[in-house]
Amino acid sequence: MNIKVPTGKGDNGLNYDKVFRAKFSAITPNDIKKALSNLSKPNRNESLSVDARQELDLKVGVAFSRFQTRYFQGRYSGLDASVVSYGPCQTPTLGFCVQRHIDIQNF
């Protein structure tokens, strides 16, 4: 999460002397409070790598979703293959959800 203060100076209207970054991995009150109390200057290379990863995730997701959708359409009766979506983040997330469902069912 970046906390930005628009000032009309520099790139995108931001004064980068007043831009700070809060780093956290979990969205819990304690983690967020800790991150906000330890703000740091953004690292340009980290920022550029995040931009590149987001663009790659989008392009791979779009391309593979299209491939899967076209591949599965008409192959299996009863399968709604109007859109078969893929995403580098949604696939592991689905795995977590399925595992949680299994854990609840077996409780």
PDB file of N, CA and C in Angstrom, residues 1-2 4 21 46-62 87-89:
ATOM      1  N   MET A   1       0.846  -1.162   0.000  1.00  0.00           N
ATOM      2  CA  MET A   1       0.000   0.000   0.000  1.00  0.00           C
ATOM      3  C   MET A   1       0.887   1.219   0.000  1.00  0.00           C
ATOM      4  N   ASN A   2       0.629   2.144  -0.898  1.00  0.00           N
ATOM      5  CA  ASN A   2       1.361   3.397  -0.924  1.00  0.00           C
ATOM      6  C   ASN A   2       0.459   4.511  -0.418  1.00  0.00           C
ATOM      7  N   LYS A   4       0.087   8.331  -0.685  1.00  0.00           N
ATOM      8  CA  LYS A   4       0.593   9.390  -1.551  1.00  0.00           C
ATOM      9  C   LYS A   4      -0.052  10.722  -1.199  1.00  0.00           C
ATOM     10  N   ARG A  21       5.711   4.503   2.024  1.00  0.00           N
ATOM     11  CA  ARG A  21       5.143   3.184   1.790  1.00  0.00           C
ATOM     12  C   ARG A  21       4.919   2.472   3.112  1.00  0.00           C
ATOM     13  N   GLU A  46      11.523  -2.130  -6.527  1.00  0.00           N
ATOM     14  CA  GLU A  46      10.375  -2.913  -6.064  1.00  0.00           C
ATOM     15  C   GLU A  46       9.108  -2.460  -6.768  1.00  0.00           C
ATOM     16  N   SER A  47       8.952  -1.164  -6.896  1.00  0.00           N
ATOM     17  CA  SER A  47       7.764  -0.626  -7.552  1.00  0.00           C
ATOM     18  C   SER A  47       7.688  -1.058  -9.012  1.00  0.00           C
ATOM     19  N   LEU A  48       8.816  -0.983  -9.710  1.00  0.00           N
ATOM     20  CA  LEU A  48       8.833  -1.398 -11.119  1.00  0.00           C
ATOM     21  C   LEU A  48       8.576  -2.898 -11.257  1.00  0.00           C
ATOM     22  N   SER A  49       9.080  -3.694 -10.307  1.00  0.00           N
ATOM     23  CA  SER A  49       8.845  -5.140 -10.387  1.00  0.00           C
ATOM     24  C   SER A  49       7.383  -5.473 -10.142  1.00  0.00           C
ATOM     25  N   VAL A  50       6.730  -4.726  -9.256  1.00  0.00           N
ATOM     26  CA  VAL A  50       5.292  -4.921  -9.024  1.00  0.00           C
ATOM     27  C   VAL A  50       4.514  -4.586 -10.294  1.00  0.00           C
ATOM     28  N   ASP A  51       4.873  -3.488 -10.939  1.00  0.00           N
ATOM     29  CA  ASP A  51       4.202  -3.103 -12.186  1.00  0.00           C
ATOM     30  C   ASP A  51       4.365  -4.191 -13.249  1.00  0.00           C
ATOM     31  N   ALA A  52       5.589  -4.715 -13.383  1.00  0.00           N
ATOM     32  CA  ALA A  52       5.848  -5.749 -14.391  1.00  0.00           C
ATOM     33  C   ALA A  52       5.056  -7.019 -14.076  1.00  0.00           C
ATOM     34  N   ARG A  53       5.030  -7.400 -12.801  1.00  0.00           N
ATOM     35  CA  ARG A  53       4.302  -8.613 -12.413  1.00  0.00           C
ATOM     36  C   ARG A  53       2.812  -8.466 -12.653  1.00  0.00           C
ATOM     37  N   GLN A  54       2.255  -7.292 -12.339  1.00  0.00           N
ATOM     38  CA  GLN A  54       0.832  -7.069 -12.590  1.00  0.00           C
ATOM     39  C   GLN A  54       0.521  -7.177 -14.076  1.00  0.00           C
ATOM     40  N   GLU A  55       1.378  -6.601 -14.902  1.00  0.00           N
ATOM     41  CA  GLU A  55       1.143  -6.659 -16.347  1.00  0.00           C
ATOM     42  C   GLU A  55       1.247  -8.092 -16.856  1.00  0.00           C
ATOM     43  N   LEU A  56       2.249  -8.832 -16.392  1.00  0.00           N
ATOM     44  CA  LEU A  56       2.386 -10.233 -16.801  1.00  0.00           C
ATOM     45  C   LEU A  56       1.202 -11.070 -16.326  1.00  0.00           C
ATOM     46  N   ASP A  57       0.786 -10.879 -15.062  1.00  0.00           N
ATOM     47  CA  ASP A  57      -0.363 -11.621 -14.539  1.00  0.00           C
ATOM     48  C   ASP A  57      -1.598 -11.363 -15.392  1.00  0.00           C
ATOM     49  N   LEU A  58      -1.808 -10.113 -15.777  1.00  0.00           N
ATOM     50  CA  LEU A  58      -2.965  -9.770 -16.599  1.00  0.00           C
ATOM     51  C   LEU A  58      -2.879 -10.424 -17.970  1.00  0.00           C
ATOM     52  N   LYS A  59      -1.728 -10.300 -18.623  1.00  0.00           N
ATOM     53  CA  LYS A  59      -1.583 -10.855 -19.976  1.00  0.00           C
ATOM     54  C   LYS A  59      -1.668 -12.377 -19.979  1.00  0.00           C
ATOM     55  N   VAL A  60      -1.028 -13.020 -19.011  1.00  0.00           N
ATOM     56  CA  VAL A  60      -1.099 -14.480 -18.925  1.00  0.00           C
ATOM     57  C   VAL A  60      -2.525 -14.913 -18.618  1.00  0.00           C
ATOM     58  N   GLY A  61      -3.170 -14.208 -17.682  1.00  0.00           N
ATOM     59  CA  GLY A  61      -4.550 -14.547 -17.325  1.00  0.00           C
ATOM     60  C   GLY A  61      -5.500 -14.422 -18.495  1.00  0.00           C
ATOM     61  N   VAL A  62      -5.377 -13.347 -19.252  1.00  0.00           N
ATOM     62  CA  VAL A  62      -6.250 -13.137 -20.415  1.00  0.00           C
ATOM     63  C   VAL A  62      -5.997 -14.210 -21.471  1.00  0.00           C
ATOM     64  N   GLY A  87      -6.283 -17.277 -13.456  1.00  0.00           N
ATOM     65  CA  GLY A  87      -5.483 -16.179 -12.941  1.00  0.00           C
ATOM     66  C   GLY A  87      -4.428 -16.722 -12.004  1.00  0.00           C
ATOM     67  N   PRO A  88      -3.224 -16.186 -12.064  1.00  0.00           N
ATOM     68  CA  PRO A  88      -2.143 -16.669 -11.201  1.00  0.00           C
ATOM     69  C   PRO A  88      -2.479 -16.561  -9.713  1.00  0.00           C
ATOM     70  N   CYS A  89      -3.372 -15.665  -9.341  1.00  0.00           N
ATOM     71  CA  CYS A  89      -3.754 -15.533  -7.931  1.00  0.00           C
ATOM     72  C   CYS A  89      -5.014 -16.330  -7.625  1.00  0.00           C
TER      73      CYS A  89
END
